[in-house]
PDB file of C-alpha atoms in Angstrom:
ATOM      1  CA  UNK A   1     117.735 110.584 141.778  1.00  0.00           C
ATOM      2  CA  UNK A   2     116.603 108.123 139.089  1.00  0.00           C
ATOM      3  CA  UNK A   3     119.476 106.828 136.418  1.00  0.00           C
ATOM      4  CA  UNK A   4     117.950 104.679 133.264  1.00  0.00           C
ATOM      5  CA  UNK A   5     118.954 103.994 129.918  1.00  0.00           C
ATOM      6  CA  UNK A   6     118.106 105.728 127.824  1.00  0.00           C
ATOM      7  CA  UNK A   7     119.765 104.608 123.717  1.00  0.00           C
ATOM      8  CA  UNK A   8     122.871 102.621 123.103  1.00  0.00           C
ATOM      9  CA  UNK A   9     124.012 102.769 119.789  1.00  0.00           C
ATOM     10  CA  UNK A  10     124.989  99.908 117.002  1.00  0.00           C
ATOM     11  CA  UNK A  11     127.615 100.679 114.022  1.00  0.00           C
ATOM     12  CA  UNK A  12     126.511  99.588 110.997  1.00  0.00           C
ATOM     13  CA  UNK A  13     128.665  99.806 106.893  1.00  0.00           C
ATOM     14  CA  UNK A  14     124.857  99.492 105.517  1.00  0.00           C
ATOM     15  CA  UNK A  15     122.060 101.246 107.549  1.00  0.00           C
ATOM     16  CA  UNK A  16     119.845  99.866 105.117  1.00  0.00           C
ATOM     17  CA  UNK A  17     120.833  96.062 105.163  1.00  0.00           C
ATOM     18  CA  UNK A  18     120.698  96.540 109.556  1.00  0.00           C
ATOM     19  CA  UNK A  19     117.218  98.701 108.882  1.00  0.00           C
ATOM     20  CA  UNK A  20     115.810  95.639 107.444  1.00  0.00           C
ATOM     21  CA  UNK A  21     117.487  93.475 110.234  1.00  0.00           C
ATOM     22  CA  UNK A  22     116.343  95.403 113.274  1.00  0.00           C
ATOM     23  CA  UNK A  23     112.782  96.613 111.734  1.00  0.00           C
ATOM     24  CA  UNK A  24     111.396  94.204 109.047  1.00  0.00           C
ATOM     25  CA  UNK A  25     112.834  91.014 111.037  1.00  0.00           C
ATOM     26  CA  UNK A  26     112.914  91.552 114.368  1.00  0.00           C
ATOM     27  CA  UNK A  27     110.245  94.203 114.062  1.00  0.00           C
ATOM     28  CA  UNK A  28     111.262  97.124 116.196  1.00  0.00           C
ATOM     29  CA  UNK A  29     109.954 100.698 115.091  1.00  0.00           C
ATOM     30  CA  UNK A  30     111.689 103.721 113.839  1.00  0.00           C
ATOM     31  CA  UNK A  31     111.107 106.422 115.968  1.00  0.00           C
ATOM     32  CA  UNK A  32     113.304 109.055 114.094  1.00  0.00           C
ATOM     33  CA  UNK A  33     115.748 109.043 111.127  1.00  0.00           C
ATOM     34  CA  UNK A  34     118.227 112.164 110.836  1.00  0.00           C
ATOM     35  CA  UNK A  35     120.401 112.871 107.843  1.00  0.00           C
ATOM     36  CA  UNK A  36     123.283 114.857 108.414  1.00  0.00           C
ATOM     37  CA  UNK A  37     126.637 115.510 105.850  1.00  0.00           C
ATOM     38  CA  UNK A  38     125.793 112.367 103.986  1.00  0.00           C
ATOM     39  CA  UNK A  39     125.508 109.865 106.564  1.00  0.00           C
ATOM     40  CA  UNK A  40     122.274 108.891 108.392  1.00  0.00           C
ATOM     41  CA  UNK A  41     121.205 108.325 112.128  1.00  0.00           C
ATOM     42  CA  UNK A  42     118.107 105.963 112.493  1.00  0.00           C
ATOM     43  CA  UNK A  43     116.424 105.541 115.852  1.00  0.00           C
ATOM     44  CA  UNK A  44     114.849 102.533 116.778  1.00  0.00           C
ATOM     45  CA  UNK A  45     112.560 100.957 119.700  1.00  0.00           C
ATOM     46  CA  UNK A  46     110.468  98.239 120.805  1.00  0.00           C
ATOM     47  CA  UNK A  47     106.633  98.440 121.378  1.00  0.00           C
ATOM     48  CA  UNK A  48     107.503  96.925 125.178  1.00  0.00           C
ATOM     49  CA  UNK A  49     110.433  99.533 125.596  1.00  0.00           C
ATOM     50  CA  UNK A  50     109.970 102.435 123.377  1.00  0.00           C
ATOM     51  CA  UNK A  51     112.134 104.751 126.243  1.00  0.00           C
ATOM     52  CA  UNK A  52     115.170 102.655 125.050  1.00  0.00           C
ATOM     53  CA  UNK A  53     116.653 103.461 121.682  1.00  0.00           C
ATOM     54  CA  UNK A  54     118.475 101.362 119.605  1.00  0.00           C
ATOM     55  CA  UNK A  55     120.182 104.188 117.324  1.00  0.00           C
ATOM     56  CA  UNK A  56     122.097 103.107 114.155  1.00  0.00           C
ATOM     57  CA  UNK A  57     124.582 104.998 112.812  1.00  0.00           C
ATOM     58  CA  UNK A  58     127.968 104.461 110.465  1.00  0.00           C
ATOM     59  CA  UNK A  59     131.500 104.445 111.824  1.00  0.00           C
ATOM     60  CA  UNK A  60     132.590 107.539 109.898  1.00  0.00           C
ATOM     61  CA  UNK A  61     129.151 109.300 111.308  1.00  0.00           C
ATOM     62  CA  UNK A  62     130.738 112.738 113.527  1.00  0.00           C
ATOM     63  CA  UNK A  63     133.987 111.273 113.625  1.00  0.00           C
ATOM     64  CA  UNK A  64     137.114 111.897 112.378  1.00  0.00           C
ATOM     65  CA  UNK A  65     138.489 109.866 109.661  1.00  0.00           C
ATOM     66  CA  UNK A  66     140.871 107.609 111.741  1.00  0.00           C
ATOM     67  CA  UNK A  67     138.771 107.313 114.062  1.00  0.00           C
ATOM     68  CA  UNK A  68     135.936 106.208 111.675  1.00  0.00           C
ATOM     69  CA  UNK A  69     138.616 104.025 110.280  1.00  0.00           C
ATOM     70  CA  UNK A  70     139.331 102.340 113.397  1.00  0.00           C
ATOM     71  CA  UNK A  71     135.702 101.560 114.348  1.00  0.00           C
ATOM     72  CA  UNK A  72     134.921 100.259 110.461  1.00  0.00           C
ATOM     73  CA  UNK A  73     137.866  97.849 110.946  1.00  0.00           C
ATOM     74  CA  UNK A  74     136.657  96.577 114.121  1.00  0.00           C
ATOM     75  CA  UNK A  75     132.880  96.119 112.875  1.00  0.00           C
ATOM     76  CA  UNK A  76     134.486  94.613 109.670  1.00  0.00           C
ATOM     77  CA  UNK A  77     136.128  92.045 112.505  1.00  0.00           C
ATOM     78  CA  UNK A  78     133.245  91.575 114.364  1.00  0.00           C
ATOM     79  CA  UNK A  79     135.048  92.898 117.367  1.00  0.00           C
ATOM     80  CA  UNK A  80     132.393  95.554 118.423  1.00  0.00           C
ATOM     81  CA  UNK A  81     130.147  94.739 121.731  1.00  0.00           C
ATOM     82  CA  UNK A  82     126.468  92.992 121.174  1.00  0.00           C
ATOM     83  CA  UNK A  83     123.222  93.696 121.801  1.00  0.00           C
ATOM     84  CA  UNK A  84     120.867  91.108 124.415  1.00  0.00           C
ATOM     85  CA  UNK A  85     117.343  91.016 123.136  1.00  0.00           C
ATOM     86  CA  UNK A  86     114.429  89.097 125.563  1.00  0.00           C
ATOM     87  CA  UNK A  87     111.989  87.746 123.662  1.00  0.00           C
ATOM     88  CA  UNK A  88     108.494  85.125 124.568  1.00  0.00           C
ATOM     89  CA  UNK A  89     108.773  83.368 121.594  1.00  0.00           C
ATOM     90  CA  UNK A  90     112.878  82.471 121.382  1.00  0.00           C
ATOM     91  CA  UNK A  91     111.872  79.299 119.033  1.00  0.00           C
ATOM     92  CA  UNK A  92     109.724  81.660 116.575  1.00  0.00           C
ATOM     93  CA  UNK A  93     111.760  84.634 116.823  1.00  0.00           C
ATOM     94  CA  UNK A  94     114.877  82.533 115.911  1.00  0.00           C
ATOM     95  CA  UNK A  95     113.063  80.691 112.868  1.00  0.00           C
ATOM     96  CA  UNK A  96     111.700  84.376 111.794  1.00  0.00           C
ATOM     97  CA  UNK A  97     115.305  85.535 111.422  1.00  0.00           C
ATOM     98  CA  UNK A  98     117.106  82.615 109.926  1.00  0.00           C
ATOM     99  CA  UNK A  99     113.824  82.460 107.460  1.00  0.00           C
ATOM    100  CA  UNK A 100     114.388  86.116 106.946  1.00  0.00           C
ATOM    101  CA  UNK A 101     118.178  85.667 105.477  1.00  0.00           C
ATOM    102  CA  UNK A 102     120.053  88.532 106.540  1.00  0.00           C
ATOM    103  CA  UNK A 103     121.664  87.252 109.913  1.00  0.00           C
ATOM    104  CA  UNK A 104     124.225  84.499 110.250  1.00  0.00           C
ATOM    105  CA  UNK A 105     122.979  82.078 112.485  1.00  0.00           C
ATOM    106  CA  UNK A 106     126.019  81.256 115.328  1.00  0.00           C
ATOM    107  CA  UNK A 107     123.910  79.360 117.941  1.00  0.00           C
ATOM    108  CA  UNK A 108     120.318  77.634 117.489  1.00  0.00           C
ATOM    109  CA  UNK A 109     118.385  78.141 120.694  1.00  0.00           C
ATOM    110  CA  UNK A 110     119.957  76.386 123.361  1.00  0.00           C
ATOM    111  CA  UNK A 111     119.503  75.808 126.968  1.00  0.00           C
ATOM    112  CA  UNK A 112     122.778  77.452 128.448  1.00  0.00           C
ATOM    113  CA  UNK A 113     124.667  76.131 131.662  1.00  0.00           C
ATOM    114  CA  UNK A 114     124.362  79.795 133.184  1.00  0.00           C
ATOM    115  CA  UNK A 115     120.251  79.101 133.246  1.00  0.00           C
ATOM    116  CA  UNK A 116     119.080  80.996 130.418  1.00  0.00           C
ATOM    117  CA  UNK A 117     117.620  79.405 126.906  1.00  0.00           C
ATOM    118  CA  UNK A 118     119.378  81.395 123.595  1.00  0.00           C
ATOM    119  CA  UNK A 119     120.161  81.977 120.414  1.00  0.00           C
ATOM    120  CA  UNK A 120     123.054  84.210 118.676  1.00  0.00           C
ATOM    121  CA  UNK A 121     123.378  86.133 115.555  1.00  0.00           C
ATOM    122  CA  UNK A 122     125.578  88.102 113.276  1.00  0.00           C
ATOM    123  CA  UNK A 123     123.591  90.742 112.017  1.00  0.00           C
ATOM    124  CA  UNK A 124     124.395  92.332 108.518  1.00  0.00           C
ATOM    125  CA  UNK A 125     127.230  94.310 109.930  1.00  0.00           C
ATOM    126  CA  UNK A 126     128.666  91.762 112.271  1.00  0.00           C
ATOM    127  CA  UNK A 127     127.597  92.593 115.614  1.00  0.00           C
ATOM    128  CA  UNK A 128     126.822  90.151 117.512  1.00  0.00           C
ATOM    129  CA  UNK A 129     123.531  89.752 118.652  1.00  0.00           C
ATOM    130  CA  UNK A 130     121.566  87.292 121.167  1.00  0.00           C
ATOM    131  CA  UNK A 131     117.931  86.597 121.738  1.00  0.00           C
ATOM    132  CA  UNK A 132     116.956  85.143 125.246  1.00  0.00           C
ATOM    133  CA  UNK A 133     113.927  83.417 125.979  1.00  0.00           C
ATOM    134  CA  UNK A 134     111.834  85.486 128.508  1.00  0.00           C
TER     135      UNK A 134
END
């Protein structure tokens, strides 16, 4: 029996602010985009992984109101979990977003004390996301 990932998914207030973020600046593809009782789905993947999904979605998306409510307050806090990216080019992927404008910048690339070299993000909803070097 093989278990692999498969999609993980990111809450977003503005899929089109994080579409730009996660496709025009960091340049993953959309694989699939659903509409569905006036919210969207989008699906997203890199060239290297395109079995993994990156699927963005808003925190009212097939929920019920207080629960929707409950997630939009913790995205609006910056309290939901990140996303790790691996990139060979940490130095130019890093000057490619902060150049891009729509991330906050909360870490230049640094060599951390646990052995890896990274940078960290806010992306336009708040999550948090870092970028690794490879």
């Amino acid at each position: 029996m093989t278990v692999s990932l498969s999609a993980v998914h990111v809450l977003t207030d503005d899929p089109d602010a994080a579409l730009a973020f996660y496709r025009d600046t960091l340049g993953l593809e959309v694989r699939n985009e659903v509409a569905n009782d006036g919210f969207r789905w989008i699906t997203l993947s890199t060239k290297d992984q395109p079995e993994i999904e990156i699927v963005l979605s808003e925190p009212h998306a097939g929920r019920s109101e207080e629960d929707g409510d409950a997630l939009a307050a913790m995205l609006a806090k910056g309290e939901l979990p990140g996303l790790l990216f691996r990139t060979d080019d940490l130095d130019g992927t890093f000057e490619r977003v902060r150049a891009a404008g729509n991330a906050e910048v909360l870490q230049e690339p640094v060599d951390q004390f646990w052995g890896v070299r990274d940078a960290a993000f806010r992306d336009p909803a708040g999550n948090m996301v870092r970028i690794s070097q490879a």
